[in-house]
Amino acid sequence: VKYRAANPEKILAITFTRKARQEMIDRLSKLNIDIKVETFNSFCEKILIKYGYKIYGRQMNVMGYGNKIMAMASALNNLGINMNIAIDRYFSTQQKRNRTYEELSNIFMNDCFSILDYFKSKNQELSDFSKNADSEHIQTAKMIYDICRHLKQQMMLQGLRDYTDQILDTIKFFETNKEFIPEFEHVLIDEYQDVNAMQIRLVDLLNPRNIFAVGDPRQSIFGWRGSSINYILNFEERYKN
């Protein structure tokens, strides 16, 4: 911006956490430089808010903690069980040791939503994974699958989306409405070792003239969430120019 006359409105900087985003904004403000700094989620959320009715045809909201608790309660009630039964089936005696009921409930709930996210991140429909479980765990796996299926239905009925939906819905919107894709000449991506296939697809759709990536393969921590260090290891091969 200062030395190469780059247009600040054509620059997008992306990082992973709100804390890192705010730190970048604070540093840039001291230099009197105003560019768009986002996390992947905040960037997508702004697109979904701006074009929400075009995308969904109705009001949609980000799923909060309270929504998750209500959806989980509905799922358990639908199965005719309570959280105590679910916890006893899901956790081993060792896993329950030194943990409170509240801690176990939260872990159980978050694990169920993580399973939904996993299928979304792989761009797959939720399927009955209990069919692949061994005889010892098939009852538990069936319970988890039934809960996940109900959670998915509740989210659709109540017009709720989570962070994974944010990026998936933005990608689908851009793929079918290319005229609404914002134009950036420079996209700068922090913590590149933690990007996943969805985030790569989003950057490809933005199709900037320049991509600047920062990362360290040894610090990759989000493999469980679909990230792959191959994106940083193969960066020069993927973007030859």
CSV table of C-alpha atoms in Angstrom, one decimal:
chain,number,residue,atom,x,y,z
A,1,VAL,CA,0.0,0.0,0.0
A,2,LYS,CA,2.7,2.5,1.0
A,3,TYR,CA,5.5,1.6,-1.4
A,4,ARG,CA,3.9,-0.3,-4.3
A,5,ALA,CA,0.6,1.7,-4.5
A,6,ALA,CA,-1.6,-1.4,-4.0
A,7,ASN,CA,-5.2,-0.6,-3.6
A,8,PRO,CA,-6.2,-1.4,0.0
A,9,GLU,CA,-9.7,-2.2,-1.0
A,10,LYS,CA,-8.3,-5.0,-3.2
A,11,ILE,CA,-6.4,-6.7,-0.3
A,12,LEU,CA,-7.9,-9.5,1.9
A,13,ALA,CA,-5.9,-10.8,4.9
A,14,ILE,CA,-7.3,-14.0,6.4
A,15,THR,CA,-6.4,-15.6,9.7
A,16,PHE,CA,-7.9,-18.3,11.9
A,17,THR,CA,-8.9,-16.8,15.2
A,18,ARG,CA,-10.7,-13.6,16.2
A,19,LYS,CA,-7.8,-12.8,18.6
A,20,ALA,CA,-5.3,-12.9,15.7
A,21,ARG,CA,-7.6,-10.9,13.5
A,22,GLN,CA,-8.0,-8.1,16.1
A,23,GLU,CA,-4.2,-8.0,16.6
A,24,MET,CA,-3.7,-7.6,12.8
A,25,ILE,CA,-6.3,-4.8,12.7
A,26,ASP,CA,-4.7,-3.0,15.6
A,27,ARG,CA,-1.2,-3.1,14.1
A,28,LEU,CA,-2.5,-1.9,10.7
A,29,SER,CA,-4.4,0.9,12.2
A,30,LYS,CA,-1.2,2.2,13.8
A,31,LEU,CA,0.2,2.4,10.3
A,32,ASN,CA,-2.9,4.1,9.0
A,33,ILE,CA,-3.6,1.3,6.6
A,34,ASP,CA,-7.2,0.1,6.3
A,35,ILE,CA,-7.6,-3.3,4.6
A,36,LYS,CA,-10.1,-6.1,5.0
A,37,VAL,CA,-8.9,-8.5,7.7
A,38,GLU,CA,-11.1,-11.5,8.4
A,39,THR,CA,-11.2,-15.0,9.7
A,40,PHE,CA,-12.6,-17.5,7.2
A,41,ASN,CA,-15.8,-17.6,9.3
A,42,SER,CA,-16.2,-13.8,9.6
A,43,PHE,CA,-15.6,-13.3,5.8
A,44,CYS,CA,-18.2,-15.9,5.0
A,45,GLU,CA,-20.7,-14.6,7.6
A,46,LYS,CA,-20.6,-11.1,6.1
A,47,ILE,CA,-21.3,-12.6,2.6
A,48,LEU,CA,-24.2,-14.7,4.0
A,49,ILE,CA,-25.7,-11.6,5.8
A,50,LYS,CA,-25.4,-9.4,2.7
A,51,TYR,CA,-27.0,-12.0,0.4
A,52,GLY,CA,-29.0,-14.0,2.9
A,53,TYR,CA,-32.4,-13.9,1.4
A,54,LYS,CA,-31.0,-14.6,-2.1
A,55,ILE,CA,-29.2,-17.7,-0.6
A,56,TYR,CA,-31.7,-19.1,1.8
A,57,GLY,CA,-35.0,-17.3,1.0
A,58,ARG,CA,-35.6,-16.9,4.7
A,59,GLN,CA,-33.9,-15.7,8.0
A,60,MET,CA,-31.0,-17.8,9.1
A,61,ASN,CA,-29.0,-17.5,12.3
A,62,VAL,CA,-25.7,-18.8,13.6
A,63,MET,CA,-26.2,-21.6,16.0
A,64,GLY,CA,-25.3,-20.6,19.6
A,65,TYR,CA,-24.6,-22.6,22.7
A,66,GLY,CA,-28.2,-22.3,23.9
A,67,ASN,CA,-29.5,-23.6,20.5
A,68,LYS,CA,-27.2,-26.6,20.8
A,69,ILE,CA,-28.5,-27.5,24.3
A,70,MET,CA,-32.1,-27.3,23.1
A,71,ALA,CA,-31.4,-29.3,20.0
A,72,MET,CA,-29.6,-32.0,22.1
A,73,ALA,CA,-32.5,-32.1,24.6
A,74,SER,CA,-34.9,-32.6,21.7
A,75,ALA,CA,-32.8,-35.4,20.2
A,76,LEU,CA,-32.5,-37.3,23.5
A,77,ASN,CA,-36.3,-36.9,24.1
A,78,ASN,CA,-36.9,-38.2,20.6
A,79,LEU,CA,-35.0,-41.3,21.4
A,80,GLY,CA,-36.7,-41.7,24.8
A,81,ILE,CA,-33.5,-41.4,26.8
A,82,ASN,CA,-31.9,-38.8,29.1
A,83,MET,CA,-28.4,-37.4,29.2
A,84,ASN,CA,-27.4,-39.8,32.0
A,85,ILE,CA,-28.2,-42.8,29.9
A,86,ALA,CA,-26.3,-41.3,26.9
A,87,ILE,CA,-23.2,-40.5,29.1
A,88,ASP,CA,-23.2,-44.1,30.5
A,89,ARG,CA,-23.3,-45.6,27.0
A,90,TYR,CA,-20.8,-43.3,25.5
A,91,PHE,CA,-18.0,-43.0,28.1
A,92,SER,CA,-16.0,-45.7,29.7
A,93,THR,CA,-15.6,-45.8,33.5
A,94,GLN,CA,-12.1,-44.4,33.1
A,95,GLN,CA,-13.2,-41.5,30.9
A,96,LYS,CA,-15.9,-40.5,33.5
A,97,ARG,CA,-13.5,-40.5,36.4
A,98,ASN,CA,-12.8,-37.1,37.8
A,99,ARG,CA,-15.2,-35.4,35.5
A,100,THR,CA,-18.5,-33.7,36.5
A,101,TYR,CA,-21.9,-34.4,34.9
A,102,GLU,CA,-21.7,-30.9,33.3
A,103,GLU,CA,-18.3,-31.6,31.8
A,104,LEU,CA,-19.3,-35.0,30.4
A,105,SER,CA,-22.6,-33.5,29.0
A,106,ASN,CA,-20.6,-30.8,27.2
A,107,ILE,CA,-18.1,-33.2,25.8
A,108,PHE,CA,-20.9,-35.5,24.6
A,109,MET,CA,-22.8,-32.7,22.9
A,110,ASN,CA,-19.7,-31.2,21.2
A,111,ASP,CA,-18.6,-34.6,19.9
A,112,CYS,CA,-22.0,-35.1,18.3
A,113,PHE,CA,-21.8,-31.7,16.6
A,114,SER,CA,-18.2,-32.5,15.6
A,115,ILE,CA,-19.5,-35.6,13.8
A,116,LEU,CA,-21.9,-33.5,11.8
A,117,ASP,CA,-19.1,-31.1,11.0
A,118,TYR,CA,-16.8,-33.9,9.9
A,119,PHE,CA,-19.3,-35.2,7.3
A,120,LYS,CA,-19.9,-31.6,6.0
A,121,SER,CA,-16.1,-30.9,5.8
A,122,LYS,CA,-15.8,-34.1,3.6
A,123,ASN,CA,-18.8,-32.9,1.5
A,124,GLN,CA,-20.7,-36.0,2.4
A,125,GLU,CA,-24.2,-36.7,3.5
A,126,LEU,CA,-24.6,-38.0,7.1
A,127,SER,CA,-24.7,-41.8,6.8
A,128,ASP,CA,-25.5,-44.5,9.3
A,129,PHE,CA,-21.9,-45.1,10.5
A,130,SER,CA,-23.2,-47.6,13.1
A,131,LYS,CA,-23.3,-50.2,10.4
A,132,ASN,CA,-19.5,-50.3,10.5
A,133,ALA,CA,-19.3,-50.6,14.3
A,134,ASP,CA,-18.2,-53.8,16.0
A,135,SER,CA,-20.7,-55.7,18.0
A,136,GLU,CA,-19.5,-54.2,21.3
A,137,HIS,CA,-20.2,-50.6,20.2
A,138,ILE,CA,-23.0,-51.0,17.8
A,139,GLN,CA,-25.7,-49.8,20.2
A,140,THR,CA,-23.7,-46.7,21.2
A,141,ALA,CA,-22.9,-45.9,17.5
A,142,LYS,CA,-26.6,-46.3,16.6
A,143,MET,CA,-27.5,-43.9,19.4
A,144,ILE,CA,-25.0,-41.3,18.2
A,145,TYR,CA,-26.1,-41.6,14.6
A,146,ASP,CA,-29.8,-41.1,15.6
A,147,ILE,CA,-28.9,-38.1,17.7
A,148,CYS,CA,-26.8,-36.5,14.9
A,149,ARG,CA,-29.6,-37.1,12.4
A,150,HIS,CA,-32.1,-35.4,14.7
A,151,LEU,CA,-29.7,-32.5,15.3
A,152,LYS,CA,-29.3,-32.0,11.6
A,153,GLN,CA,-33.1,-31.9,11.2
A,154,GLN,CA,-33.5,-29.4,14.1
A,155,MET,CA,-31.0,-27.1,12.5
A,156,MET,CA,-32.8,-27.1,9.2
A,157,LEU,CA,-36.2,-26.6,10.8
A,158,GLN,CA,-35.1,-23.7,13.0
A,159,GLY,CA,-33.0,-22.0,10.4
A,160,LEU,CA,-29.7,-22.5,12.2
A,161,ARG,CA,-26.3,-22.9,10.7
A,162,ASP,CA,-22.9,-23.5,12.2
A,163,TYR,CA,-19.4,-22.4,11.3
A,164,THR,CA,-18.9,-25.2,8.8
A,165,ASP,CA,-22.2,-24.3,7.1
A,166,GLN,CA,-21.0,-20.7,6.8
A,167,ILE,CA,-18.1,-21.6,4.5
A,168,LEU,CA,-20.1,-24.3,2.6
A,169,ASP,CA,-23.0,-22.1,1.9
A,170,THR,CA,-20.7,-19.3,0.8
A,171,ILE,CA,-18.9,-21.6,-1.6
A,172,LYS,CA,-22.2,-22.9,-3.1
A,173,PHE,CA,-23.4,-19.3,-3.5
A,174,PHE,CA,-20.2,-18.2,-5.3
A,175,GLU,CA,-20.2,-21.3,-7.5
A,176,THR,CA,-23.7,-20.5,-8.8
A,177,ASN,CA,-23.5,-16.7,-8.7
A,178,LYS,CA,-20.0,-15.8,-9.8
A,179,GLU,CA,-21.0,-12.1,-10.4
A,180,PHE,CA,-21.2,-11.7,-6.6
A,181,ILE,CA,-17.7,-12.9,-5.9
A,182,PRO,CA,-15.7,-9.9,-4.5
A,183,GLU,CA,-12.6,-9.0,-6.4
A,184,PHE,CA,-9.2,-9.1,-4.6
A,185,GLU,CA,-5.8,-8.6,-6.2
A,186,HIS,CA,-4.0,-9.8,-3.1
A,187,VAL,CA,-5.1,-12.5,-0.6
A,188,LEU,CA,-2.8,-13.1,2.4
A,189,ILE,CA,-3.4,-16.2,4.5
A,190,ASP,CA,-2.0,-16.8,8.0
A,191,GLU,CA,-1.5,-20.3,9.6
A,192,TYR,CA,-1.7,-21.9,6.2
A,193,GLN,CA,-0.7,-25.3,7.6
A,194,ASP,CA,-4.2,-25.6,9.0
A,195,VAL,CA,-6.3,-24.9,5.9
A,196,ASN,CA,-8.7,-27.6,4.7
A,197,ALA,CA,-10.3,-28.4,1.4
A,198,MET,CA,-13.3,-26.1,1.9
A,199,GLN,CA,-11.0,-23.1,2.6
A,200,ILE,CA,-8.8,-23.9,-0.4
A,201,ARG,CA,-11.9,-24.0,-2.6
A,202,LEU,CA,-13.0,-20.6,-1.3
A,203,VAL,CA,-9.7,-19.0,-2.1
A,204,ASP,CA,-9.7,-20.6,-5.5
A,205,LEU,CA,-13.1,-19.1,-6.2
A,206,LEU,CA,-11.8,-15.6,-5.1
A,207,ASN,CA,-9.0,-16.2,-7.7
A,208,PRO,CA,-6.7,-13.4,-6.7
A,209,ARG,CA,-3.8,-12.3,-8.8
A,210,ASN,CA,-1.4,-12.9,-5.8
A,211,ILE,CA,-1.6,-15.3,-2.9
A,212,PHE,CA,0.8,-14.9,0.1
A,213,ALA,CA,0.7,-17.8,2.5
A,214,VAL,CA,2.4,-18.1,5.9
A,215,GLY,CA,2.6,-21.3,7.9
A,216,ASP,CA,4.7,-24.0,9.5
A,217,PRO,CA,3.9,-27.7,8.8
A,218,ARG,CA,5.3,-28.7,12.2
A,219,GLN,CA,2.6,-26.6,13.9
A,220,SER,CA,-0.4,-28.2,12.2
A,221,ILE,CA,-3.1,-28.9,14.8
A,222,PHE,CA,-6.4,-29.2,13.0
A,223,GLY,CA,-6.1,-32.5,11.1
A,224,TRP,CA,-9.1,-33.8,13.1
A,225,ARG,CA,-11.1,-31.0,11.5
A,226,GLY,CA,-10.1,-31.8,7.9
A,227,SER,CA,-7.0,-29.7,7.5
A,228,SER,CA,-4.0,-31.1,5.6
A,229,ILE,CA,-0.4,-30.0,5.6
A,230,ASN,CA,-0.2,-31.1,2.0
A,231,TYR,CA,-1.6,-27.7,1.0
A,232,ILE,CA,1.4,-25.9,2.4
A,233,LEU,CA,3.9,-28.6,1.3
A,234,ASN,CA,2.6,-28.5,-2.3
A,235,PHE,CA,1.9,-24.8,-2.4
A,236,GLU,CA,4.5,-24.0,-5.1
A,237,GLU,CA,3.3,-26.9,-7.2
A,238,ARG,CA,-0.4,-25.8,-6.9
A,239,TYR,CA,0.3,-22.1,-7.6
A,240,LYS,CA,3.2,-22.3,-10.2
A,241,ASN,CA,3.0,-18.6,-11.0
